[in-house]
Coordinates of C-alpha atoms and ligand atoms in Angstrom, one line a residue:
M287 CA 135.2 43.6 50.4
T288 CA 136.6 46.8 52.1
V289 CA 134.4 49.8 53.1
Q290 CA 135.8 51.7 50.3
T291 CA 135.1 49.3 47.9
L292 CA 131.5 49.0 49.0
I293 CA 131.1 52.8 48.8
V294 CA 132.3 52.8 45.2
L295 CA 129.9 49.8 44.6
D296 CA 127.0 51.4 46.2
L297 CA 127.4 54.5 43.7
L298 CA 128.1 52.3 40.6
T299 CA 125.1 49.9 41.3
G300 CA 123.1 53.0 41.9
V301 CA 123.9 54.6 38.6
V302 CA 123.3 51.3 36.6
A303 CA 120.0 50.8 38.5
T304 CA 118.9 54.2 37.4
M305 CA 120.1 53.9 33.8
A306 CA 118.3 50.7 33.6
W307 CA 115.0 51.6 35.1
L308 CA 115.0 55.0 33.0
G309 CA 115.9 52.7 29.7
A310 CA 113.2 50.3 30.4
G311 CA 110.7 53.0 30.7
A312 CA 111.9 54.7 27.5
S313 CA 112.0 51.5 25.6
A314 CA 108.6 50.6 26.7
A315 CA 107.2 54.1 25.5
A316 CA 109.0 53.6 22.3
R317 CA 107.0 50.4 22.0
R318 CA 110.1 48.3 22.1
A319 CA 108.9 45.7 24.5
G320 CA 111.9 43.3 24.2
P321 CA 114.6 45.7 25.2
A322 CA 112.4 47.0 27.8
L323 CA 111.9 43.5 29.4
A324 CA 115.6 42.8 29.4
L325 CA 116.3 46.3 30.8
F326 CA 113.7 45.5 33.3
G327 CA 115.5 42.3 34.5
L328 CA 118.8 44.5 34.7
A329 CA 117.1 47.1 36.8
V330 CA 115.5 44.5 39.4
V331 CA 119.1 42.8 39.6
S332 CA 121.3 46.0 39.9
S333 CA 118.5 47.3 42.6
L334 CA 118.7 44.2 44.6
I335 CA 122.7 44.3 44.4
R336 CA 122.5 48.1 45.5
V337 CA 120.3 47.0 48.6
G338 CA 122.7 44.3 49.4
V339 CA 125.7 46.5 49.1
A340 CA 124.1 48.9 51.6
L341 CA 123.2 46.1 54.1
A342 CA 126.8 45.0 53.8
L343 CA 128.0 48.6 54.6
I344 CA 126.0 48.5 57.9
P345 CA 128.7 46.9 60.0
A346 CA 131.0 49.7 59.1
G347 CA 128.9 52.1 60.8
W348 CA 125.6 54.1 60.9
W349 CA 127.5 57.0 59.4
F350 CA 128.0 55.0 56.0
V351 CA 124.3 54.2 55.5
Q352 CA 122.1 56.3 57.5
E353 CA 120.7 58.3 54.3
K354 CA 120.3 54.7 52.5
V355 CA 118.6 53.0 55.5
T356 CA 116.1 55.8 56.4
L357 CA 115.4 57.2 53.0
T358 CA 116.9 56.0 49.8
L359 CA 116.5 52.5 49.9
P360 CA 112.9 52.4 51.2
L361 CA 112.2 54.8 48.0
L362 CA 114.0 52.5 45.8
V363 CA 112.4 49.5 47.1
L364 CA 108.9 50.9 47.0
A365 CA 109.3 52.2 43.4
G366 CA 110.8 49.1 42.2
L367 CA 108.0 47.0 44.0
A368 CA 105.3 49.0 42.2
A369 CA 107.1 48.7 39.0
G370 CA 107.4 45.0 39.4
V371 CA 103.9 44.6 40.2
L372 CA 102.4 47.0 37.8
A373 CA 104.7 47.0 34.8
G374 CA 106.4 43.8 35.0
P375 CA 103.6 41.3 34.3
R376 CA 102.2 43.6 31.6
L377 CA 105.4 43.9 29.9
V378 CA 105.7 40.1 29.8
R379 CA 102.2 39.8 28.2
V380 CA 103.1 42.2 25.6
V381 CA 106.4 40.4 24.8
R382 CA 104.4 37.1 24.6
G383 CA 102.1 38.7 22.2
R384 CA 99.1 38.5 24.4
A385 CA 98.7 42.2 25.0
G386 CA 99.1 45.1 22.5
S387 CA 101.6 47.8 23.1
S388 CA 104.1 48.5 25.9
S389 CA 103.6 52.3 25.6
G390 CA 100.7 52.7 28.0
P391 CA 101.1 54.5 31.4
A392 CA 100.6 51.4 33.5
I393 CA 103.8 50.2 32.1
V394 CA 105.8 53.4 31.2
V395 CA 104.8 55.4 34.6
P396 CA 106.0 52.9 37.1
L397 CA 109.2 52.1 35.2
L398 CA 110.4 55.6 34.8
G399 CA 109.0 56.3 38.4
A400 CA 111.6 53.6 39.7
G401 CA 114.1 55.4 37.6
Y402 CA 113.6 58.5 39.3
A403 CA 113.6 57.1 42.7
A404 CA 116.9 55.0 42.1
G405 CA 118.4 58.3 40.6
A406 CA 117.2 60.3 43.8
G407 CA 119.3 57.9 45.8
V408 CA 122.5 58.7 44.0
V409 CA 121.9 62.3 44.1
V410 CA 121.1 62.3 47.8
T411 CA 124.4 60.3 48.5
M412 CA 126.4 62.5 46.3
L413 CA 125.0 65.9 47.4
F414 CA 123.8 65.4 50.8
G415 CA 125.1 62.3 52.5
Y416 CA 125.4 62.1 56.4
P417 CA 123.3 63.2 57.9
A418 CA 120.1 63.0 56.0
T419 CA 117.5 65.4 57.5
W420 CA 113.9 65.5 57.4
S421 CA 114.1 68.3 54.8
T422 CA 116.2 66.3 52.7
A423 CA 113.8 63.3 52.8
L424 CA 110.7 65.7 52.2
V425 CA 112.3 67.4 49.3
T426 CA 113.5 64.0 47.7
V427 CA 110.2 62.5 47.9
A428 CA 108.4 65.5 46.6
L429 CA 110.5 65.9 43.7
V430 CA 110.2 62.2 42.8
A431 CA 106.6 62.4 43.1
V432 CA 106.2 65.5 41.0
A433 CA 108.4 63.8 38.4
V434 CA 106.1 60.8 38.4
L435 CA 103.0 63.0 38.0
V436 CA 104.5 65.0 35.2
T437 CA 105.3 61.7 33.4
W438 CA 102.0 60.4 33.8
R439 CA 100.5 63.6 32.3
I440 CA 102.9 63.2 29.5
V441 CA 102.2 59.5 28.5
S442 CA 98.6 59.6 29.1
A443 CA 95.3 61.6 28.4
P444 CA 94.9 64.8 30.7
V445 CA 94.6 63.4 34.2
P446 CA 91.8 65.5 36.3
G447 CA 93.3 67.5 39.1
L448 CA 97.0 66.6 38.2
R449 CA 98.2 70.0 38.1
A450 CA 96.9 70.9 41.7
V451 CA 98.3 67.8 43.0
S452 CA 101.7 68.5 41.5
A453 CA 101.7 72.0 42.9
A454 CA 100.7 70.8 46.3
T455 CA 103.5 68.3 46.2
L456 CA 106.0 70.7 45.1
A457 CA 105.0 73.2 47.8
V458 CA 105.4 70.6 50.6
G459 CA 108.8 69.8 49.2
L460 CA 109.9 73.3 49.2
L461 CA 108.6 73.9 52.6
G462 CA 110.5 70.9 53.7
A463 CA 113.6 72.4 52.1
G464 CA 113.4 75.5 54.4
P465 CA 115.0 73.9 57.4
A466 CA 118.1 73.3 55.3
F467 CA 118.8 77.1 55.0
V468 CA 118.5 77.7 58.7
P469 CA 121.9 77.5 60.1
D470 CA 122.5 74.7 62.6
G471 CA 123.7 75.8 66.0
S472 CA 126.9 77.4 65.8
T473 CA 128.7 75.3 68.3
D474 CA 128.9 71.7 69.4
T475 CA 129.5 70.9 73.0
G476 CA 130.1 67.2 72.4
G477 CA 127.8 66.2 75.0
G478 CA 129.6 68.4 77.7
P479 CA 128.2 71.4 79.5
S480 CA 127.7 74.6 77.6
E481 CA 128.8 78.1 78.1
G482 CA 126.8 79.9 80.7
A483 CA 126.3 76.7 82.6
Q484 CA 129.1 77.6 85.1
A485 CA 129.4 75.8 88.3
G486 CA 128.6 77.8 91.4
G487 CA 127.5 80.9 89.5
H488 CA 131.3 81.4 88.9
V489 CA 131.8 84.3 86.3
H490 CA 134.1 83.3 83.6
H491 CA 136.0 86.3 82.3
A492 CA 136.3 86.2 78.4
Q493 CA 140.1 86.2 77.5
P494 CA 141.2 87.5 74.1
V495 CA 143.1 84.8 72.1
T496 CA 145.8 87.6 71.5
A497 CA 146.6 87.5 75.3
L498 CA 147.5 83.8 75.2
R499 CA 151.2 84.3 74.2
G500 CA 154.2 82.4 74.7
P501 CA 156.8 82.6 77.7
S502 CA 159.4 85.3 77.2
T503 CA 162.3 83.4 78.8
P504 CA 164.0 79.9 78.2
A505 CA 164.1 77.4 80.8
A506 CA 167.0 77.2 83.2
E507 CA 169.4 75.5 81.1
G508 CA 168.3 76.9 77.8
T509 CA 169.3 79.9 75.4
V510 CA 167.3 82.2 73.5
R511 CA 167.4 81.6 69.6
R512 CA 166.5 84.5 67.5
F513 CA 165.5 84.2 63.7
T514 CA 164.2 86.5 61.1
L515 CA 162.3 85.1 58.2
T516 CA 161.5 87.3 55.4
A517 CA 158.7 86.1 53.3
R518 CA 159.4 87.1 49.5
T519 CA 158.9 85.8 45.9
A520 CA 162.0 84.4 44.3
T521 CA 163.2 82.1 41.6
I522 CA 164.8 79.3 43.0
T523 CA 167.1 76.7 41.5
L524 CA 166.7 73.1 42.1
S525 CA 169.8 70.7 41.8
S526 CA 169.2 69.8 38.3
G527 CA 169.6 73.6 37.5
R528 CA 165.9 73.8 36.9
R529 CA 164.5 77.2 37.8
V530 CA 161.1 77.4 39.5
A531 CA 159.1 80.6 40.4
A532 CA 158.5 80.3 44.2
W533 CA 157.3 82.0 47.3
T534 CA 160.1 81.6 49.9
F535 CA 161.3 82.4 53.3
D536 CA 164.7 84.4 52.8
G537 CA 164.8 83.3 49.2
R538 CA 165.0 79.6 49.8
V539 CA 162.9 76.7 49.7
P540 CA 162.7 75.1 52.1
G541 CA 163.0 78.1 54.3
P542 CA 165.9 78.3 56.6
P543 CA 165.8 75.6 59.2
I544 CA 164.7 76.5 62.8
T545 CA 166.5 74.4 65.1
A546 CA 166.9 74.5 68.8
N547 CA 167.6 72.4 72.2
Q548 CA 164.8 71.7 74.3
G549 CA 164.4 74.4 76.7
D550 CA 165.5 76.9 74.4
L551 CA 163.4 80.1 73.8
I552 CA 162.5 80.3 70.0
E553 CA 162.1 83.9 68.9
V554 CA 161.1 84.4 65.2
R555 CA 160.6 87.7 63.6
L556 CA 158.4 87.3 60.6
R557 CA 158.4 89.9 57.8
N558 CA 156.6 90.1 54.6
A559 CA 158.5 91.7 51.6
D560 CA 156.1 91.2 48.8
I561 CA 153.7 88.2 49.3
T562 CA 150.6 90.1 48.2
P563 CA 147.9 88.0 50.0
G564 CA 149.9 88.0 53.2
V565 CA 151.7 85.4 55.2
T566 CA 152.0 83.8 58.9
L567 CA 153.8 81.2 60.5
H568 CA 152.1 78.2 61.9
W569 CA 154.2 75.7 64.0
H570 CA 153.0 72.5 62.7
G571 CA 152.3 69.9 65.2
Y572 CA 154.0 72.2 68.0
D573 CA 151.9 72.8 70.8
V574 CA 152.4 76.6 71.2
A575 CA 150.2 79.1 73.0
S576 CA 147.1 80.0 71.0
G577 CA 148.4 83.5 70.3
E578 CA 151.6 82.2 68.6
D579 CA 149.7 79.7 66.4
G580 CA 149.7 81.7 63.1
V581 CA 146.3 81.4 62.0
P582 CA 145.2 84.4 60.1
G583 CA 141.5 85.5 61.0
L584 CA 141.6 83.6 64.2
T585 CA 144.7 84.2 66.2
Q586 CA 146.1 87.1 64.4
E587 CA 145.8 89.2 61.1
A588 CA 147.9 87.8 58.1
V589 CA 151.1 89.9 57.8
R590 CA 150.9 92.3 54.8
P591 CA 153.6 93.2 52.5
G592 CA 155.7 95.7 54.7
G593 CA 154.3 94.2 57.8
E594 CA 155.9 92.0 60.5
F595 CA 155.0 89.7 63.5
L596 CA 156.9 88.4 66.4
Y597 CA 156.6 84.7 67.4
R598 CA 157.9 83.3 70.7
F599 CA 157.6 80.0 72.1
R600 CA 159.6 77.4 74.3
A601 CA 161.1 74.4 72.7
D602 CA 159.3 71.9 75.1
Q603 CA 158.9 69.1 72.5
A604 CA 161.8 67.4 71.2
G605 CA 161.7 66.1 67.6
T606 CA 161.0 66.7 64.0
Y607 CA 158.3 69.5 63.0
W608 CA 157.7 72.0 60.4
Y609 CA 156.5 75.5 60.0
H610 CA 154.4 77.0 57.2
T611 CA 152.3 79.9 56.3
H612 CA 148.7 79.8 57.2
E613 CA 147.4 82.4 54.9
V614 CA 145.8 81.0 51.7
S615 CA 147.8 78.0 52.8
D616 CA 146.9 75.9 49.8
R617 CA 148.4 78.1 47.5
G618 CA 151.1 79.5 49.9
V619 CA 152.6 76.2 51.0
K620 CA 152.4 74.8 47.6
M621 CA 154.5 77.7 46.3
G622 CA 157.2 77.1 49.1
L623 CA 156.3 79.0 52.3
Y624 CA 157.4 76.3 54.5
G625 CA 160.6 75.0 56.5
M626 CA 161.6 72.7 59.2
L627 CA 161.6 72.9 62.7
V628 CA 163.8 70.3 64.7
V629 CA 164.3 70.3 68.3
T630 CA 167.2 68.3 69.8
P631 CA 166.4 66.4 73.0
R632 CA 168.2 68.2 76.2
G633 CA 171.4 66.4 77.1
A634 CA 171.5 64.5 73.7
V635 CA 175.0 63.9 72.5
K636 CA 175.1 65.0 68.8
E637 CA 176.7 62.1 66.8
G638 CA 176.3 60.7 63.6
A639 CA 174.5 61.8 60.7
D640 CA 171.1 63.6 61.1
L641 CA 169.3 64.5 57.9
T642 CA 166.1 66.4 57.5
L643 CA 164.4 65.4 54.3
P644 CA 161.4 67.4 53.5
V645 CA 159.5 66.3 50.5
H646 CA 157.6 68.6 48.3
T647 CA 156.1 68.8 44.8
F648 CA 157.5 71.3 42.5
A649 CA 156.4 71.5 38.9
G650 CA 155.1 68.0 39.0
T651 CA 158.4 66.4 40.8
A652 CA 158.7 65.2 44.1
V653 CA 161.6 67.3 45.3
I654 CA 163.6 66.3 48.5
G655 CA 164.9 69.6 50.0
D656 CA 166.0 71.2 47.0
H657 CA 166.9 67.9 44.9
D658 CA 165.0 67.3 42.1
Q659 CA 167.4 64.5 40.9
P660 CA 168.9 61.7 42.7
F661 CA 171.5 62.8 45.2
Q662 CA 174.0 61.1 47.5
Q663 CA 175.5 61.7 51.1
Q664 CA 178.7 60.2 52.3
V665 CA 178.5 58.5 55.7
A666 CA 181.1 56.4 57.2
P667 CA 180.2 52.6 58.0
G668 CA 178.7 52.1 61.3
T669 CA 177.8 55.8 61.7
P670 CA 174.4 56.2 63.6
V671 CA 172.1 57.7 61.1
R672 CA 168.7 59.5 61.5
L673 CA 166.6 60.2 58.4
R674 CA 163.8 62.9 59.3
L675 CA 161.1 62.3 56.7
V676 CA 158.7 65.1 56.1
N677 CA 155.7 65.5 53.9
T678 CA 154.9 69.0 53.1
D679 CA 152.5 68.2 50.3
N680 CA 148.7 67.4 50.1
T681 CA 148.8 63.9 49.6
P682 CA 150.8 60.8 51.0
H683 CA 154.1 60.0 49.9
R684 CA 155.6 56.2 49.9
F685 CA 159.1 56.0 51.3
T686 CA 161.4 52.8 51.1
L687 CA 164.7 52.4 52.5
G688 CA 166.8 49.7 51.0
G689 CA 170.1 48.1 52.0
T690 CA 169.8 48.2 55.8
P691 CA 167.3 47.2 58.5
Y692 CA 166.1 50.1 60.6
R693 CA 163.8 51.3 63.3
L694 CA 161.1 54.0 63.2
A695 CA 162.2 56.1 66.3
A696 CA 159.4 58.6 66.2
I697 CA 156.3 59.6 64.3
D698 CA 155.1 63.1 64.2
G699 CA 158.0 64.2 66.5
R700 CA 157.0 61.7 69.3
D701 CA 159.2 59.1 70.3
L702 CA 157.6 55.4 69.9
N703 CA 158.1 52.9 72.4
G704 CA 160.0 49.9 71.6
P705 CA 160.1 50.1 68.0
G706 CA 161.1 47.0 66.5
E707 CA 163.4 46.3 63.5
L708 CA 161.9 47.1 59.8
G709 CA 163.2 45.9 56.4
R710 CA 161.7 45.5 53.0
T711 CA 158.6 47.8 54.2
S712 CA 157.0 50.7 52.6
L713 CA 156.3 53.8 54.6
R714 CA 153.2 55.8 53.8
L715 CA 153.8 59.2 54.9
P716 CA 150.6 61.1 55.5
A717 CA 150.5 64.9 54.2
G718 CA 152.1 67.1 57.0
S719 CA 153.5 64.0 58.9
R720 CA 157.0 63.2 60.1
Y721 CA 158.8 59.7 60.3
D722 CA 162.1 59.6 61.9
L723 CA 164.4 56.5 60.8
V724 CA 167.4 55.3 62.6
F725 CA 169.9 52.7 61.9
A726 CA 173.8 52.2 61.6
M727 CA 175.2 52.9 58.2
P728 CA 175.9 49.7 56.4
A729 CA 179.1 49.1 54.6
A730 CA 177.5 48.7 51.5
G731 CA 175.4 51.8 51.5
A732 CA 171.8 52.3 51.7
V733 CA 169.3 53.8 49.4
L734 CA 166.1 56.0 50.3
R735 CA 163.3 56.2 47.6
V736 CA 160.3 58.3 47.2
D737 CA 157.3 56.8 45.5
D738 CA 159.5 54.0 44.4
R739 CA 161.7 56.2 42.0
A740 CA 165.2 54.8 41.7
G741 CA 167.6 56.2 44.3
S742 CA 166.3 59.3 45.5
L743 CA 169.1 59.5 48.2
R744 CA 172.0 57.4 48.1
L745 CA 174.0 57.1 51.4
S746 CA 177.4 56.1 50.2
P747 CA 180.3 54.8 52.7
D748 CA 183.0 56.3 50.4
G749 CA 181.4 58.9 48.3
S750 CA 181.1 56.9 45.1
S751 CA 177.8 56.5 43.7
G752 CA 178.2 52.7 43.5
P753 CA 176.2 50.5 41.2
A754 CA 172.6 51.9 40.5
P755 CA 170.1 50.1 42.9
T756 CA 167.9 48.0 40.9
E757 CA 165.6 46.4 43.4
D758 CA 161.9 46.9 42.8
T759 CA 160.4 48.2 45.8
S760 CA 156.8 48.5 44.7
T761 CA 155.9 45.2 46.1
W762 CA 157.2 46.0 49.6
P763 CA 154.1 45.7 52.2
E764 CA 152.9 48.9 53.8
F765 CA 154.0 49.7 57.3
D766 CA 151.1 50.0 59.9
P767 CA 151.7 52.3 62.7
T768 CA 148.8 51.2 64.8
T769 CA 150.5 47.7 65.4
Y770 CA 154.3 48.8 65.6
G771 CA 156.2 48.8 68.8
T772 CA 155.4 47.8 72.4
P773 CA 152.5 49.1 74.5
A774 CA 153.1 51.3 77.3
A775 CA 151.1 53.0 79.8
T776 CA 149.1 56.3 78.6
P777 CA 147.5 58.9 80.7
F778 CA 144.1 57.9 79.4
D779 CA 142.8 55.0 77.2
A780 CA 139.6 53.8 75.5
R781 CA 138.2 53.1 78.7
S782 CA 138.5 56.4 80.3
R783 CA 135.5 58.5 81.1
F784 CA 135.4 61.2 78.5
D785 CA 134.0 64.7 79.1
R786 CA 132.8 65.4 75.6
R787 CA 132.8 63.2 72.5
F788 CA 132.8 64.6 68.9
T789 CA 132.2 63.0 65.7
L790 CA 133.6 64.3 62.3
V791 CA 132.0 62.5 59.4
L792 CA 133.9 63.7 56.2
D793 CA 132.5 63.6 52.8
Q794 CA 131.8 65.8 49.8
G795 CA 128.7 67.4 49.0
L796 CA 126.6 70.6 48.4
A797 CA 127.1 73.0 51.3
L798 CA 126.8 76.8 51.9
S799 CA 130.2 78.3 52.2
A800 CA 129.8 81.9 53.4
G801 CA 126.4 81.8 51.8
R802 CA 127.5 80.5 48.4
P803 CA 126.5 77.1 47.4
L804 CA 129.7 75.1 46.6
Y805 CA 130.5 71.4 45.9
A806 CA 132.3 71.3 49.2
H807 CA 134.5 69.2 51.2
T808 CA 132.3 68.8 54.1
V809 CA 132.3 67.8 57.8
N810 CA 128.8 66.6 58.9
G811 CA 127.3 68.0 55.9
H812 CA 128.6 71.4 56.3
A813 CA 131.6 73.6 54.9
F814 CA 133.9 76.3 56.6
P815 CA 132.8 78.6 58.1
S816 CA 129.3 76.9 58.8
I817 CA 130.6 73.9 60.7
P818 CA 129.7 74.3 64.3
T819 CA 132.7 75.2 66.4
Q820 CA 133.7 72.3 69.1
I821 CA 133.6 73.9 72.4
V822 CA 135.8 72.3 75.4
R823 CA 136.8 73.3 78.8
E824 CA 140.4 73.3 80.1
G825 CA 140.9 69.9 81.7
D826 CA 138.3 68.0 79.6
L827 CA 139.3 64.6 78.3
V828 CA 137.8 64.6 74.6
H829 CA 137.1 61.9 72.5
V830 CA 137.0 62.3 68.7
T831 CA 135.8 60.0 65.9
V832 CA 136.7 60.9 62.5
V833 CA 134.7 58.8 59.7
N834 CA 135.6 59.1 56.1
R835 CA 132.7 58.3 53.8
G836 CA 134.2 60.0 51.0
R837 CA 136.2 59.0 48.2
E838 CA 139.5 60.9 49.0
T839 CA 142.0 60.6 51.8
H840 CA 141.8 63.2 54.5
P841 CA 144.9 63.8 56.6
W842 CA 143.2 65.2 59.8
H843 CA 145.2 67.8 61.9
L844 CA 144.2 69.6 65.0
H845 CA 146.3 72.5 66.3
G846 CA 147.8 72.8 69.4
H847 CA 147.2 69.4 70.8
T848 CA 148.7 66.1 70.2
V849 CA 145.9 63.2 70.0
L850 CA 146.3 59.5 71.1
V851 CA 145.1 57.1 68.7
L852 CA 142.8 54.6 70.3
A853 CA 141.5 52.6 67.3
R854 CA 141.0 52.4 63.6
D855 CA 138.0 50.6 62.2
G856 CA 137.1 49.4 65.4
R857 CA 140.7 47.5 66.3
A858 CA 142.3 49.1 69.3
T859 CA 146.2 50.0 68.6
T860 CA 148.2 47.1 69.7
G861 CA 151.9 48.6 69.4
S862 CA 153.5 51.6 71.0
P863 CA 151.1 54.4 72.2
L864 CA 150.7 56.4 69.1
W865 CA 150.6 60.2 69.6
L866 CA 150.1 62.2 66.4
D867 CA 149.1 65.6 65.0
T868 CA 148.1 64.3 61.6
F869 CA 146.3 61.2 60.9
D870 CA 145.6 59.8 57.5
V871 CA 141.8 58.9 57.2
Q872 CA 141.5 56.9 54.2
P873 CA 138.2 56.5 52.4
G874 CA 135.8 54.1 54.4
E875 CA 138.1 54.4 57.6
V876 CA 136.8 55.3 61.2
W877 CA 139.5 56.7 63.7
Q878 CA 138.9 57.2 67.3
V879 CA 141.3 59.4 69.1
A880 CA 141.4 61.2 72.3
F881 CA 143.3 64.3 73.7
R882 CA 143.3 66.2 77.0
A883 CA 142.3 69.9 76.6
G884 CA 145.3 71.4 78.1
N885 CA 146.0 74.2 75.9
R886 CA 143.6 77.2 76.0
G887 CA 142.9 79.0 72.9
V888 CA 140.9 78.9 69.6
W889 CA 142.4 76.5 67.3
M890 CA 141.9 75.1 63.7
N891 CA 140.7 71.6 63.2
H892 CA 140.9 70.7 59.5
C893 CA 142.1 68.3 56.7
H894 CA 145.7 68.9 55.8
N895 CA 145.1 68.3 52.3
L896 CA 145.1 72.1 52.2
A897 CA 143.0 72.3 49.0
H898 CA 140.2 70.3 50.8
A899 CA 140.5 72.8 53.8
D900 CA 140.2 75.5 51.2
Q901 CA 137.3 73.8 49.7
G902 CA 135.4 73.7 53.3
M903 CA 136.9 70.9 55.3
A904 CA 138.0 73.1 58.3
L905 CA 136.3 74.1 61.7
H906 CA 137.3 75.6 64.9
L907 CA 137.8 74.2 68.1
A908 CA 137.4 76.7 71.0
Y909 CA 138.0 76.7 74.8
E910 CA 135.2 78.3 76.7
G911 CA 135.7 81.9 77.4
V912 CA 138.5 82.5 74.8
T913 CA 137.6 85.1 72.3
T914 CA 138.9 86.3 69.0
A915 CA 138.8 89.8 67.6
F916 CA 139.5 88.8 64.1
H917 CA 136.9 88.2 61.3
G918 CA 137.7 84.6 60.9
A919 CA 136.9 84.4 57.1
H920 CA 140.0 82.7 55.8
G921 CA 141.3 80.5 58.8
G922 CA 141.9 77.7 56.0
Ligands
LIG954 CU1 150.0 72.4 59.1 CU2 146.6 74.2 60.0 O1 148.2 73.2 59.5
LIG955 CU1 140.8 66.2 53.0

């Protein structure tokens, strides 16, 4: 059984056990001993299954079971045992006619008590998850105890001193809740030295992020490429003629492509005509200087209508990237404020067909570029073809290429080592990621499909559309990037000595976001801006574990750095070194990645399902000594 299945099963059995215990108690109180006994049996069985499911989750990692093992299972087992010992035999006697009624407190209270305990387990997992703290435990136990006492009071004659005991229990619980409202330390040093602990009493001068700007000249062989992008509202026309209200760069969606040769200097003047919330440019996957990173409230203020901002960086990384606004990015990107950034390797001879194919959802349809209907492209047989697939949406898309074997030359802009031939395979492209497919144009044409829709793009040798592709691609197995290609040396690996180790446990739960309680997408139980900032020093080798305890996929994205994937679910990568800027952490998965801290600045580290980022799943990674003068309130 997969970890994801176990997580769901844990919640399901928790709900069933809760209902069964409560149902048994209620039936007993209503003097319906038969149904009460049946529900009692169901409660015992489902509680035992729940314990089994939790035990089965232990090998996946402590993060998945911590609150269960330390708190909710002991509570359930104790309450269940009490109910079994106190209520069980009595209930059997009533059913057999050897005792009077099932509505006495000795039967009803333990049964309902077990129901409260089982329910508390579900609530703790749903609302608080990992890590369960002492205050969570105290509050939970106190609330269950009070509920039991109140029930006892209701089903039996007045119990002396009950009110005082209840009040005292509640007080202890509330006291325990106190620490939950004291913010955690605002930084996480990952076990490395912290600020102020500078070696040799060396004074570290604070450096504002605005001083960390890109170079102003190209490399020796490069030239300067100047672009002006104006953000404005527009009605765009898709290929079918359908008109969509959008937020655009230069009235187009996607925005104008930014292309360069490696070593060129890219200079982009961003203007905002009428995008009211403001706009910025973030260079997704491109390790620009921190002051060019385009994060409002962190590296700059958003550009308001009438304003402008000049970005400058050297095109040192070749490959497929994209740019997008980072101000209210969930809404902004969805509405169309994005475009492609493609850098050609220095000295590469341009030959063949090179197509950049960004997929984005407009009005419910996955659109490639501006094609909301199947389209075709004429390519002469034998021509080398490169398809650059880009997912600019919040959730993954599934691509298949039929009609030809191909290789995956690059992921997230970085070339793979020794990529083997693929065919009849589906490619699950995470939100924000890019895959570069290369092949020689076959004489009979080829078909690219998105989400298994018939012929999204047809490559045709003669311009005729040819027969409609009929093959069912939905059964094609999914490509696994962690086993693809050939291993090669990397500057560090899983056995390296790491200067800092961070763990990010992703989930959903109750958290405070800017003082307001919110059912948020959380990291270690917190939501932006309350997630402690990760602190690193220049040169550190940093290890990051990302755990998904939740029920949704989280495409994780760290700005300014490329991470090397070490392992997924405890299994080391076996293929080409895998350097990514966005990796899809699916429910139940544990990813281990590493990076060298070589790009001073303050950076966003967030889920690229931008709706999740908006609901709390974002934090900062800051280099010691780098400061920001901005308010930081809407970095997501
Ligand atoms: Cu493409 Cu902070 O994101
Ligand atoms: Cu997410």
